[in-house]
Structure formats: structure tokens, C-alpha cells
């Protein structure tokens, strides 16, 4: 029987940083990571397998990150967990004793209750090298591809599948616009530009419709929509919805809810020696404390760094999910942090917003400059920043992270108006029209008015 001070189950966005953090905080402890797959995909890179990077092999996390941190690896499936014996039982029959355990078992795609969902050539996005290789191979014989869902994953998949392929791509989205769940209606400026970009690539978007049935004998041949239309399909990729992998936790009798394994703000489960983080763990909003359904790699890694640090002494506290997203299509990047204006109002906040636009280099004629639009959303009552959206070129991806830092530090419009930035013509907007500061000033004017 094997034994380690710290055992981590799961080898992806949560499991790896949890193990590395444990190593950093507890250098004397033995650490062992169990994961079921031989090779681990970079989850966020999956859409790019179908275009830009070409194969699953080009989208792997190297095991050297474990070796370099003196973390032992077992490739096997954890089948059972005895909390009384502090023992994990593996599919191979081997057992591993732990002192502290971190569950980072992630999530799996939802099986949707659509008639015909089990037909051949209906794919979900499994984080599995062979499965994605099979999908990549299948695309060679696909003329008509339908993608269900126009969220971040759907738009990225559509764009990538269309690249270098003579293929008709249609996205079906139940809401009125793409990316609407993330951006809310008020940021439809971003959503519209994304739709325009996709249309330019020849991608067809059907909004306000649901796939009601997947047609065909063994294999999908078409999908039937709620508006009565049928669309030809040689393959359907479902780009929405995951459910937390909680089977092991359930067997061990850990407390669960709809969002996954219940954890407190230290990432501890109902068993004091077991922590959970990432997609398998339940989440709450930074703003309201209400349950949050967001599942992101950036959230998983943050939670992992809290769990790994807290194993033997509590030093970190989970502030809840802020929710920071970005996506890039060609030269267009759209990103959001925190609440959308609509989302904030739905949560009962009275809000004031400010918007600004400026080139992201100065002067605007500098090579590679893009226009950057920024929207900030403030709580009218105390002036604190509760959300932001950015649209621009590649620089928007890091810009949204600055906004996220302001949100997490509960900065008010007045603080942001005098935010000290470093600027340079080749890499940032001009300090005179810095859009973060201008948007805050505009919001302040409305607050005072
Ligand atoms: C197509 C796509 C694109 C995405 N893009 C982004 C993005 O751009 N930005 C972002 O922040 N998020 C993105 N996400 C979300 C992100 O991928 C997830 O939030 C992230 O993978 C969660 O990490 P995790 O480690 O919690 O879970 P997972 O990635 O699901 O990993 C779970 C791990 O646990 C292992 N495991 C599970 N059960 C067992 C067991 N019983 N025994 C042994 N091992 C087990 C699995 O094998 C795996 O190693 C994307 C997701 C998808 C599908």
C-alpha cells in the first residue's frame, strides 16, 4: 500500500496548482497526485485543436511541472474513498493512504435530454485526447457542422472549425444574441461585433432557437429546431454545460449540493482532512455570497492555491467568484469581469456606469494599435466597482485583469479616477485618455449629478 502526506486527485487546472502550492507551503511533506488520464490537455486550449494548433498533442500540459516540484504521479482512477481509514482505492486495486486529501476531480459535459443525443457524430467537449482526436478525424468527412451554444466555447469552436476547412458551420443559440449570458444585454456592443466577425468568416448564427431533436438513424443527419426549421448536420458539437464530478465524494459521504462538493471559505469539505477545489467544488459569488454556477480554469487555480496553502495551517480565505472571462476572435478581444449591468440590477444593486474609448497605444498611428472600449459598473450607493467590460485588440485580455484587481480590492470610482498607471506609446493607451480612468470619471459625474 502506498502512502503520502498529501494526496491530490485530479491532474488539471485545479489539481496541479493545488499540489504545487502544497509543495511551496509544506516543503517537508510527501505529495502524490493521482489522475486517470495518461496525458493532460490544457482545457482552455481545446477549441484551438480544431484549427490554430492542429492536434491534441500540441495542447498538452507537460508532466515536468510535477517532476520539477517533487510531486509523485500515479496514473490510475480513484474508485473509492474511505474517510475513516484515510484511504483512496484505485481501479488497479492499489490503495493510497493520505494524511490530507485534495479533491480536484473537475467536471464532465452534460448529457442533454434532447431526443437523438446518443447518435453517432454527436460530440460534447470531453477533456480527453483520444476523444478529441476522433472528433478531429470525423471533421474530415463533415460538410455541415452544427454547434449548440453561442457562449465563449461555441464561438471559439465555430471559428476554429471553419479555419482551413471547406465546411458549413451553423451555431444554434437559445438566447437572442451570442455571449449574452456573460455580457448581459447592455454590452451587446461586444456581442454584435462578435456576431459580425463570425458572419464575415461565413459562420451562420441562429439565435432565439432551441435544438428540439437530433434526426437521423444511427448517425445525425439534421437537427430540428424549435422554430420548426431543420438544418442539415453531419456532426453536432455541444458547447454548453458541465456537471461537477462528485461520485467519489458522494461514495465517501461528503456533503454535496447542486453546485458540487460543499466547501467552506478555506476550501475544506465536510471532512476536515479533505479539501476540494476547481469545477468539482461548489462556488459562491464575490458580490452576494449566493451560489455561483461559474466554472473557469482561472477560478479553479485560485481555489487550488487556497486549498494547497490551507492544508496544515489556515492562511488563505476564498473571497468568492468574481468571474473574469475573455475571448479572442481574429484581432477582436472581448472580456468581462464581475457583474454585467443587468446582472447587478437583478441582484438588487443600484448602478451607475461609465464608458470610454481610446486607442490602446499612442499616438493611434503606432503599429498594431486597436481601439479599446471600456465600460465600468459601480454600486451607486458606495461607489465601489462591481463589474467591467472591455472590447478591443489583444491588449483587452490583460486590461480586464486590471479591472478585476480593482473589483477585488473594492476600489471606488474616486480611487480609479486617480489610479496610477504606467504608460508608453508602444504598449498602452495615453495617460491623458486612459480609458479605465476616463470611464470612472464619467461614472463619477453621473453619481454626483
Ligand atoms: C472547450 C473549453 C474551453 C474553456 N476555456 C476556458 C478559458 O478560456 N478560460 C477559463 O478560465 N476556463 C475555460 N474553460 C473551463 C476550464 O476548462 C475548467 O474550468 C477547468 O478545466 C477546471 O479544472 P479542474 O481541474 O477543476 O477540472 P478538470 O479540468 O475537469 O480536471 C479534472 C481532473 O480530475 C481527474 N479525475 C476526475 N475524476 C478522477 C478520478 N476518480 N480518479 C483520478 N482522476 C480523476 C481528471 O482526469 C482530470 O485530470 C474551458 C472549458 C472548455 C471545455
Coordinates of N, CA and C in Angstrom, one line a residue, residues 350-439:
X350 N -28.2 49.1 -7.2 CA -28.5 50.3 -8.0 C -27.1 50.7 -8.6
X351 N -27.1 50.8 -9.9 CA -25.7 51.0 -10.5 C -25.6 52.3 -11.3
X352 N -24.4 52.7 -11.4 CA -24.0 53.9 -12.3 C -22.9 53.4 -13.2
X353 N -23.0 53.7 -14.5 CA -21.9 53.2 -15.4 C -21.2 54.3 -16.0
X354 N -20.0 54.0 -16.5 CA -19.2 55.0 -17.3 C -18.6 54.2 -18.4
X355 N -18.5 54.9 -19.6 CA -17.9 54.2 -20.7 C -16.9 55.1 -21.3
X356 N -15.8 54.6 -21.9 CA -14.8 55.4 -22.6 C -14.2 54.6 -23.7
X357 N -13.6 55.3 -24.6 CA -12.9 54.6 -25.7 C -11.7 55.3 -26.0
X358 N -10.6 54.6 -26.3 CA -9.3 55.2 -26.7 C -8.4 54.2 -27.4
X359 N -7.5 54.7 -28.2 CA -6.5 53.7 -28.8 C -5.7 53.1 -27.7
X360 N -5.3 51.8 -27.9 CA -4.5 51.1 -26.8 C -3.0 51.4 -27.0
X361 N -2.6 52.2 -27.9 CA -1.3 52.7 -28.0 C -1.4 54.2 -28.3
X362 N -0.3 55.0 -28.2 CA -0.5 56.4 -28.5 C 0.8 56.9 -29.1
X363 N 0.7 57.7 -30.2 CA -0.5 58.0 -30.9 C -1.1 56.8 -31.6
X364 N -2.4 57.0 -32.0 CA -3.2 55.9 -32.6 C -2.5 55.3 -33.8
X365 N -1.6 56.1 -34.4 CA -1.0 55.5 -35.6 C 0.2 54.6 -35.3
X366 N 0.4 54.3 -34.0 CA 1.5 53.3 -33.7 C 1.2 52.0 -34.3
X367 N 2.2 51.2 -34.7 CA 1.9 49.9 -35.3 C 1.1 49.0 -34.3
X368 N 0.1 48.4 -34.9 CA -0.6 47.4 -34.1 C -1.6 48.0 -33.1
X369 N -1.9 49.3 -33.2 CA -2.8 49.9 -32.2 C -4.3 49.5 -32.6
X370 N -5.1 49.3 -31.5 CA -6.5 49.0 -31.7 C -7.3 49.9 -30.8
X371 N -8.5 50.2 -31.2 CA -9.4 51.0 -30.4 C -9.8 50.1 -29.2
X372 N -9.8 50.7 -28.0 CA -10.3 49.9 -26.8 C -11.5 50.6 -26.2
X373 N -12.6 49.9 -26.0 CA -13.8 50.4 -25.4 C -13.9 49.8 -24.0
X374 N -14.1 50.6 -23.0 CA -14.2 50.1 -21.6 C -15.5 50.6 -21.0
X375 N -16.2 49.7 -20.3 CA -17.4 50.1 -19.6 C -17.2 49.6 -18.1
X376 N -17.4 50.5 -17.2 CA -17.3 50.2 -15.8 C -18.7 50.3 -15.1
X377 N -18.9 49.4 -14.2 CA -20.2 49.4 -13.5 C -20.0 49.6 -12.0
X378 N -20.6 50.6 -11.4 CA -20.3 50.9 -10.0 C -21.6 50.8 -9.2
X379 N -21.4 50.3 -8.0 CA -22.6 50.4 -7.0 C -22.8 51.8 -6.7
X380 N -24.0 52.3 -7.0 CA -24.3 53.8 -6.8 C -24.2 54.2 -5.3
X381 N -24.5 53.2 -4.4 CA -24.6 53.5 -3.0 C -23.3 53.8 -2.4
X382 N -22.3 53.0 -2.7 CA -21.0 53.2 -2.0 C -19.9 53.5 -3.0
X383 N -20.2 53.6 -4.3 CA -19.2 53.9 -5.3 C -18.2 52.8 -5.7
X384 N -18.4 51.6 -5.2 CA -17.5 50.5 -5.5 C -17.7 49.9 -6.8
X385 N -16.6 49.5 -7.5 CA -16.6 48.9 -8.8 C -17.2 47.5 -8.6
X386 N -18.2 47.1 -9.4 CA -18.7 45.7 -9.3 C -18.6 45.0 -10.6
X387 N -18.2 45.7 -11.7 CA -18.1 45.0 -13.0 C -17.5 45.8 -14.0
X388 N -17.0 45.2 -15.1 CA -16.4 45.9 -16.2 C -16.4 45.1 -17.4
X389 N -16.5 45.7 -18.6 CA -16.4 45.0 -19.9 C -15.4 45.8 -20.8
X390 N -14.7 45.0 -21.6 CA -13.7 45.6 -22.5 C -13.8 45.0 -23.9
X391 N -13.7 45.8 -24.9 CA -13.6 45.3 -26.2 C -12.5 46.0 -26.9
X392 N -11.6 45.3 -27.6 CA -10.5 45.9 -28.3 C -9.7 44.8 -29.0
X393 N -8.4 45.1 -29.0 CA -7.4 44.2 -29.6 C -6.9 43.2 -28.5
X394 N -5.7 42.6 -28.8 CA -5.2 41.6 -27.8 C -5.0 42.2 -26.4
X395 N -4.7 43.6 -26.3 CA -4.4 44.2 -25.0 C -5.6 44.1 -24.1
X396 N -6.8 43.9 -24.6 CA -8.0 43.8 -23.8 C -8.0 42.7 -22.8
X397 N -7.3 41.6 -23.2 CA -7.2 40.4 -22.3 C -6.5 40.7 -21.0
X398 N -5.4 41.5 -21.0 CA -4.8 41.9 -19.7 C -5.5 43.1 -19.0
X399 N -6.1 43.9 -19.9 CA -6.8 45.1 -19.3 C -8.0 44.7 -18.4
X400 N -8.7 43.6 -18.8 CA -9.8 43.1 -18.0 C -9.2 42.6 -16.6
X401 N -8.0 42.1 -16.6 CA -7.4 41.7 -15.3 C -7.1 42.8 -14.4
X402 N -6.8 44.0 -15.0 CA -6.6 45.2 -14.1 C -8.0 45.5 -13.5
X403 N -9.0 45.5 -14.3 CA -10.4 45.8 -13.8 C -10.7 44.8 -12.7
X404 N -10.4 43.5 -12.9 CA -10.7 42.5 -11.9 C -9.9 42.8 -10.6
X405 N -8.7 43.3 -10.7 CA -7.9 43.7 -9.5 C -8.6 44.8 -8.8
X406 N -9.1 45.8 -9.5 CA -9.9 46.9 -8.9 C -11.1 46.4 -8.2
X407 N -11.8 45.5 -8.8 CA -13.0 44.9 -8.2 C -12.7 44.2 -6.9
X408 N -11.7 43.4 -7.0 CA -11.3 42.5 -5.8 C -10.9 43.4 -4.6
X409 N -10.3 44.6 -5.0 CA -9.9 45.5 -3.9 C -10.9 46.5 -3.6
X410 N -12.1 46.3 -4.1 CA -13.3 47.1 -3.8 C -13.0 48.6 -4.0
X411 N -12.3 48.9 -5.1 CA -12.0 50.3 -5.4 C -13.2 51.0 -5.8
X412 N -13.3 52.3 -5.4 CA -14.4 53.2 -5.8 C -14.0 54.0 -7.0
X413 N -15.0 54.6 -7.6 CA -14.8 55.4 -8.8 C -13.7 56.5 -8.5
X414 N -13.8 57.1 -7.3 CA -12.8 58.1 -7.0 C -11.4 57.5 -7.0
X415 N -11.2 56.3 -6.4 CA -9.9 55.7 -6.4 C -9.4 55.4 -7.8
X416 N -10.3 55.0 -8.6 CA -9.9 54.6 -10.0 C -9.5 55.9 -10.8
X417 N -10.3 56.9 -10.5 CA -10.0 58.2 -11.2 C -8.6 58.7 -11.0
X418 N -8.0 58.3 -9.8 CA -6.6 58.7 -9.6 C -5.7 57.5 -9.6
X419 N -6.1 56.5 -10.2 CA -5.3 55.2 -10.4 C -3.9 55.6 -11.1
X420 N -2.8 55.2 -10.5 CA -1.5 55.5 -11.1 C -1.2 54.4 -12.1
X421 N -1.0 54.8 -13.3 CA -0.8 53.8 -14.4 C 0.6 54.0 -15.0
X422 N 1.2 53.0 -15.5 CA 2.5 53.2 -16.3 C 2.1 53.2 -17.7
X423 N 2.5 54.2 -18.5 CA 2.1 54.2 -19.9 C 3.3 54.4 -20.8
X424 N 3.1 53.9 -22.0 CA 4.2 54.0 -23.0 C 3.6 54.0 -24.4
X425 N 4.0 54.8 -25.3 CA 3.3 54.9 -26.6 C 3.2 53.5 -27.3
X426 N 4.2 52.6 -27.2 CA 4.2 51.4 -27.9 C 3.3 50.3 -27.3
X427 N 3.0 50.5 -26.0 CA 2.3 49.4 -25.3 C 1.0 49.7 -24.6
X428 N 0.7 51.0 -24.3 CA -0.5 51.4 -23.6 C -1.2 52.5 -24.2
X429 N -2.4 52.7 -23.7 CA -3.2 54.0 -24.1 C -2.5 55.2 -23.5
X430 N -2.8 56.3 -24.0 CA -2.3 57.6 -23.5 C -2.7 57.8 -22.1
X431 N -1.8 58.4 -21.2 CA -2.3 58.7 -19.8 C -3.4 59.7 -19.8
X432 N -3.4 60.6 -20.9 CA -4.4 61.6 -20.9 C -5.8 61.1 -21.1
X433 N -5.9 60.0 -21.9 CA -7.3 59.5 -22.2 C -7.4 58.0 -21.8
X434 N -6.6 57.7 -20.7 CA -6.6 56.2 -20.3 C -8.0 55.8 -20.0
X435 N -8.5 54.8 -20.8 CA -10.0 54.6 -20.7 C -10.5 54.1 -19.4
X436 N -9.7 53.4 -18.6 CA -10.2 53.0 -17.3 C -10.5 54.2 -16.4
X437 N -9.6 55.2 -16.4 CA -9.7 56.4 -15.6 C -10.9 57.2 -16.2
X438 N -10.9 57.4 -17.5 CA -12.0 58.2 -18.1 C -13.4 57.6 -17.8
X439 N -13.5 56.3 -17.9 CA -14.8 55.7 -17.6 C -15.2 55.9 -16.1

